Amino acid sequence: KRFFSLQRHYYEDEKGRLFVHGGFDRTLPISEQRDLLWWDRKLWDQALSWESTKNENTGPLAMVDTFTEIFIGHTSTQFWGVDTPMHAANIWNLDTGGGWFGFVTVMDVDTKEFWQSDSAKELYPNFRGR
């Protein structure tokens, strides 16, 4: 219990990059959020929507807090038929379905090079998904 109670809810590095499990409400300061950081899926949906409508006059995806990049998980890229990391606005979605039948992905956040495990389906052939 002590280990879990001491976990960080998010991490911001010296380059202004944010690392968070799920997402967050971009209309509120991140320091005022907690449960959303684990379960939010709206941020990724908003980034995809922004990406699909952007043009030369579109500014950045507006947020109360400013981050150079945001790295999230929790919402598998497989929902969009993709088994590699996805990028929209300044957000990278690294959840490639390792908890289901996809892959666990690790990314070098400086170069954006990534590596993936074998598929969960291959590693655990009798697994039926969560």
PDB file of C-alpha atoms in Angstrom:
ATOM      1  CA  LYS A   1       0.000   0.000   0.000  1.00  0.00           C
ATOM      2  CA  ARG A   2       2.842   2.365   0.822  1.00  0.00           C
ATOM      3  CA  PHE A   3       4.437   1.835  -2.604  1.00  0.00           C
ATOM      4  CA  PHE A   4       1.203   2.679  -4.407  1.00  0.00           C
ATOM      5  CA  SER A   5       0.443   5.664  -2.198  1.00  0.00           C
ATOM      6  CA  LEU A   6       3.837   7.206  -3.088  1.00  0.00           C
ATOM      7  CA  GLN A   7       3.479   6.935  -6.868  1.00  0.00           C
ATOM      8  CA  ARG A   8       3.533  10.055  -8.990  1.00  0.00           C
ATOM      9  CA  HIS A   9       0.351  10.752 -10.894  1.00  0.00           C
ATOM     10  CA  TYR A  10       2.294  12.302 -13.766  1.00  0.00           C
ATOM     11  CA  TYR A  11       5.842  13.347 -14.571  1.00  0.00           C
ATOM     12  CA  GLU A  12       7.099  16.439 -16.342  1.00  0.00           C
ATOM     13  CA  ASP A  13      10.747  16.396 -17.402  1.00  0.00           C
ATOM     14  CA  GLU A  14      13.203  19.283 -17.796  1.00  0.00           C
ATOM     15  CA  LYS A  15      12.228  19.651 -21.479  1.00  0.00           C
ATOM     16  CA  GLY A  16       8.566  20.276 -20.667  1.00  0.00           C
ATOM     17  CA  ARG A  17       7.441  16.814 -21.756  1.00  0.00           C
ATOM     18  CA  LEU A  18       4.568  15.303 -19.802  1.00  0.00           C
ATOM     19  CA  PHE A  19       4.190  11.575 -19.133  1.00  0.00           C
ATOM     20  CA  VAL A  20       0.786  10.412 -17.899  1.00  0.00           C
ATOM     21  CA  HIS A  21      -1.023   7.090 -17.965  1.00  0.00           C
ATOM     22  CA  GLY A  22      -4.326   8.133 -19.496  1.00  0.00           C
ATOM     23  CA  GLY A  23      -4.866  11.781 -20.205  1.00  0.00           C
ATOM     24  CA  PHE A  24      -6.346  14.810 -18.503  1.00  0.00           C
ATOM     25  CA  ASP A  25      -8.828  17.633 -18.832  1.00  0.00           C
ATOM     26  CA  ARG A  26      -6.908  20.225 -20.818  1.00  0.00           C
ATOM     27  CA  THR A  27      -9.165  23.025 -19.499  1.00  0.00           C
ATOM     28  CA  LEU A  28      -7.884  22.559 -15.933  1.00  0.00           C
ATOM     29  CA  PRO A  29      -4.379  22.735 -14.442  1.00  0.00           C
ATOM     30  CA  ILE A  30      -2.930  19.246 -14.318  1.00  0.00           C
ATOM     31  CA  SER A  31      -1.943  19.750 -10.685  1.00  0.00           C
ATOM     32  CA  GLU A  32      -5.661  19.877  -9.813  1.00  0.00           C
ATOM     33  CA  GLN A  33      -6.452  16.514 -11.405  1.00  0.00           C
ATOM     34  CA  ARG A  34      -5.983  12.991 -10.176  1.00  0.00           C
ATOM     35  CA  ASP A  35      -8.400  10.239 -11.227  1.00  0.00           C
ATOM     36  CA  LEU A  36      -8.635  11.526 -14.799  1.00  0.00           C
ATOM     37  CA  LEU A  37      -4.889  10.990 -15.196  1.00  0.00           C
ATOM     38  CA  TRP A  38      -5.418   7.232 -15.112  1.00  0.00           C
ATOM     39  CA  TRP A  39      -8.615   6.848 -17.106  1.00  0.00           C
ATOM     40  CA  ASP A  40      -9.167   9.843 -19.381  1.00  0.00           C
ATOM     41  CA  ARG A  41      -9.628   9.140 -23.082  1.00  0.00           C
ATOM     42  CA  LYS A  42     -11.024  12.527 -24.116  1.00  0.00           C
ATOM     43  CA  LEU A  43      -7.611  14.165 -24.513  1.00  0.00           C
ATOM     44  CA  TRP A  44      -6.608  11.677 -27.219  1.00  0.00           C
ATOM     45  CA  ASP A  45      -9.972  12.028 -28.977  1.00  0.00           C
ATOM     46  CA  GLN A  46      -9.591  15.817 -28.914  1.00  0.00           C
ATOM     47  CA  ALA A  47      -6.065  15.593 -30.320  1.00  0.00           C
ATOM     48  CA  LEU A  48      -7.256  13.373 -33.189  1.00  0.00           C
ATOM     49  CA  SER A  49     -10.132  15.748 -33.907  1.00  0.00           C
ATOM     50  CA  TRP A  50      -7.767  18.754 -33.859  1.00  0.00           C
ATOM     51  CA  GLU A  51      -5.366  16.918 -36.189  1.00  0.00           C
ATOM     52  CA  SER A  52      -8.104  16.095 -38.686  1.00  0.00           C
ATOM     53  CA  THR A  53      -9.289  19.704 -38.930  1.00  0.00           C
ATOM     54  CA  LYS A  54      -6.017  21.639 -38.693  1.00  0.00           C
ATOM     55  CA  ASN A  55      -4.829  23.931 -41.466  1.00  0.00           C
ATOM     56  CA  GLU A  56      -2.217  26.663 -41.902  1.00  0.00           C
ATOM     57  CA  ASN A  57      -4.249  28.993 -39.636  1.00  0.00           C
ATOM     58  CA  THR A  58      -4.778  26.493 -36.827  1.00  0.00           C
ATOM     59  CA  GLY A  59      -2.893  27.199 -33.630  1.00  0.00           C
ATOM     60  CA  PRO A  60      -1.734  24.532 -31.217  1.00  0.00           C
ATOM     61  CA  LEU A  61      -4.230  22.384 -29.330  1.00  0.00           C
ATOM     62  CA  ALA A  62      -5.184  24.782 -26.519  1.00  0.00           C
ATOM     63  CA  MET A  63      -4.458  23.760 -22.940  1.00  0.00           C
ATOM     64  CA  VAL A  64      -4.305  25.530 -19.573  1.00  0.00           C
ATOM     65  CA  ASP A  65      -0.819  24.089 -18.961  1.00  0.00           C
ATOM     66  CA  THR A  66       1.795  24.162 -21.697  1.00  0.00           C
ATOM     67  CA  PHE A  67       3.816  21.045 -22.492  1.00  0.00           C
ATOM     68  CA  THR A  68       6.212  20.559 -25.382  1.00  0.00           C
ATOM     69  CA  GLU A  69       5.007  16.982 -25.838  1.00  0.00           C
ATOM     70  CA  ILE A  70       2.666  14.646 -24.009  1.00  0.00           C
ATOM     71  CA  PHE A  71       3.067  10.877 -23.839  1.00  0.00           C
ATOM     72  CA  ILE A  72       0.000   8.827 -22.952  1.00  0.00           C
ATOM     73  CA  GLY A  73      -1.246   5.262 -22.847  1.00  0.00           C
ATOM     74  CA  HIS A  74      -4.513   3.669 -21.737  1.00  0.00           C
ATOM     75  CA  THR A  75      -6.265   3.949 -25.114  1.00  0.00           C
ATOM     76  CA  SER A  76      -4.970   1.352 -27.541  1.00  0.00           C
ATOM     77  CA  THR A  77      -3.993   2.476 -31.031  1.00  0.00           C
ATOM     78  CA  GLN A  78      -5.589  -0.781 -32.196  1.00  0.00           C
ATOM     79  CA  PHE A  79      -8.985   0.984 -31.974  1.00  0.00           C
ATOM     80  CA  TRP A  80      -7.797   2.862 -35.089  1.00  0.00           C
ATOM     81  CA  GLY A  81      -6.356  -0.225 -36.777  1.00  0.00           C
ATOM     82  CA  VAL A  82      -2.784   0.763 -35.893  1.00  0.00           C
ATOM     83  CA  ASP A  83      -0.305  -1.346 -33.925  1.00  0.00           C
ATOM     84  CA  THR A  84       2.428   1.293 -33.615  1.00  0.00           C
ATOM     85  CA  PRO A  85       2.523   4.577 -31.664  1.00  0.00           C
ATOM     86  CA  MET A  86       0.269   7.342 -32.966  1.00  0.00           C
ATOM     87  CA  HIS A  87       0.915  11.087 -32.984  1.00  0.00           C
ATOM     88  CA  ALA A  88      -1.633  13.926 -33.040  1.00  0.00           C
ATOM     89  CA  ALA A  89      -1.123  17.570 -32.036  1.00  0.00           C
ATOM     90  CA  ASN A  90       1.754  17.383 -29.538  1.00  0.00           C
ATOM     91  CA  ILE A  91       0.565  14.064 -28.098  1.00  0.00           C
ATOM     92  CA  TRP A  92       2.035  10.604 -28.575  1.00  0.00           C
ATOM     93  CA  ASN A  93      -0.155   7.593 -27.813  1.00  0.00           C
ATOM     94  CA  LEU A  94       2.111   4.666 -26.940  1.00  0.00           C
ATOM     95  CA  ASP A  95      -0.555   2.119 -25.980  1.00  0.00           C
ATOM     96  CA  THR A  96      -0.306  -0.492 -28.714  1.00  0.00           C
ATOM     97  CA  GLY A  97      -2.531  -3.097 -27.112  1.00  0.00           C
ATOM     98  CA  GLY A  98      -0.112  -5.091 -24.959  1.00  0.00           C
ATOM     99  CA  GLY A  99      -2.862  -5.757 -22.412  1.00  0.00           C
ATOM    100  CA  TRP A 100      -4.984  -7.379 -25.101  1.00  0.00           C
ATOM    101  CA  PHE A 101      -3.537  -8.976 -28.224  1.00  0.00           C
ATOM    102  CA  GLY A 102      -1.101  -6.282 -29.347  1.00  0.00           C
ATOM    103  CA  PHE A 103       2.378  -5.197 -28.330  1.00  0.00           C
ATOM    104  CA  VAL A 104       4.226  -3.559 -25.479  1.00  0.00           C
ATOM    105  CA  THR A 105       6.013  -0.561 -26.966  1.00  0.00           C
ATOM    106  CA  VAL A 106       9.017   1.370 -25.683  1.00  0.00           C
ATOM    107  CA  MET A 107       9.971   4.692 -27.279  1.00  0.00           C
ATOM    108  CA  ASP A 108      13.095   6.829 -27.153  1.00  0.00           C
ATOM    109  CA  VAL A 109      11.267  10.108 -26.595  1.00  0.00           C
ATOM    110  CA  ASP A 110      14.174  12.137 -27.992  1.00  0.00           C
ATOM    111  CA  THR A 111      14.429  10.363 -31.360  1.00  0.00           C
ATOM    112  CA  LYS A 112      10.927   8.802 -31.530  1.00  0.00           C
ATOM    113  CA  GLU A 113      12.525   5.464 -32.381  1.00  0.00           C
ATOM    114  CA  PHE A 114      10.523   2.647 -30.808  1.00  0.00           C
ATOM    115  CA  TRP A 115      10.776  -1.063 -30.120  1.00  0.00           C
ATOM    116  CA  GLN A 116       8.016  -3.572 -29.603  1.00  0.00           C
ATOM    117  CA  SER A 117       7.630  -6.905 -27.895  1.00  0.00           C
ATOM    118  CA  ASP A 118       6.311  -9.900 -29.732  1.00  0.00           C
ATOM    119  CA  SER A 119       2.532  -9.744 -29.841  1.00  0.00           C
ATOM    120  CA  ALA A 120       0.673 -10.758 -26.716  1.00  0.00           C
ATOM    121  CA  LYS A 121      -1.244 -13.195 -28.916  1.00  0.00           C
ATOM    122  CA  GLU A 122       2.020 -14.969 -29.784  1.00  0.00           C
ATOM    123  CA  LEU A 123       3.427 -14.800 -26.260  1.00  0.00           C
ATOM    124  CA  TYR A 124       0.218 -15.976 -24.588  1.00  0.00           C
ATOM    125  CA  PRO A 125      -1.727 -18.016 -27.183  1.00  0.00           C
ATOM    126  CA  ASN A 126      -4.367 -19.189 -24.664  1.00  0.00           C
ATOM    127  CA  PHE A 127      -5.113 -15.667 -23.404  1.00  0.00           C
ATOM    128  CA  ARG A 128      -8.649 -14.550 -24.236  1.00  0.00           C
ATOM    129  CA  GLY A 129      -8.211 -10.835 -23.481  1.00  0.00           C
ATOM    130  CA  ARG A 130      -9.313  -8.875 -20.462  1.00  0.00           C
TER     131      ARG A 130
END
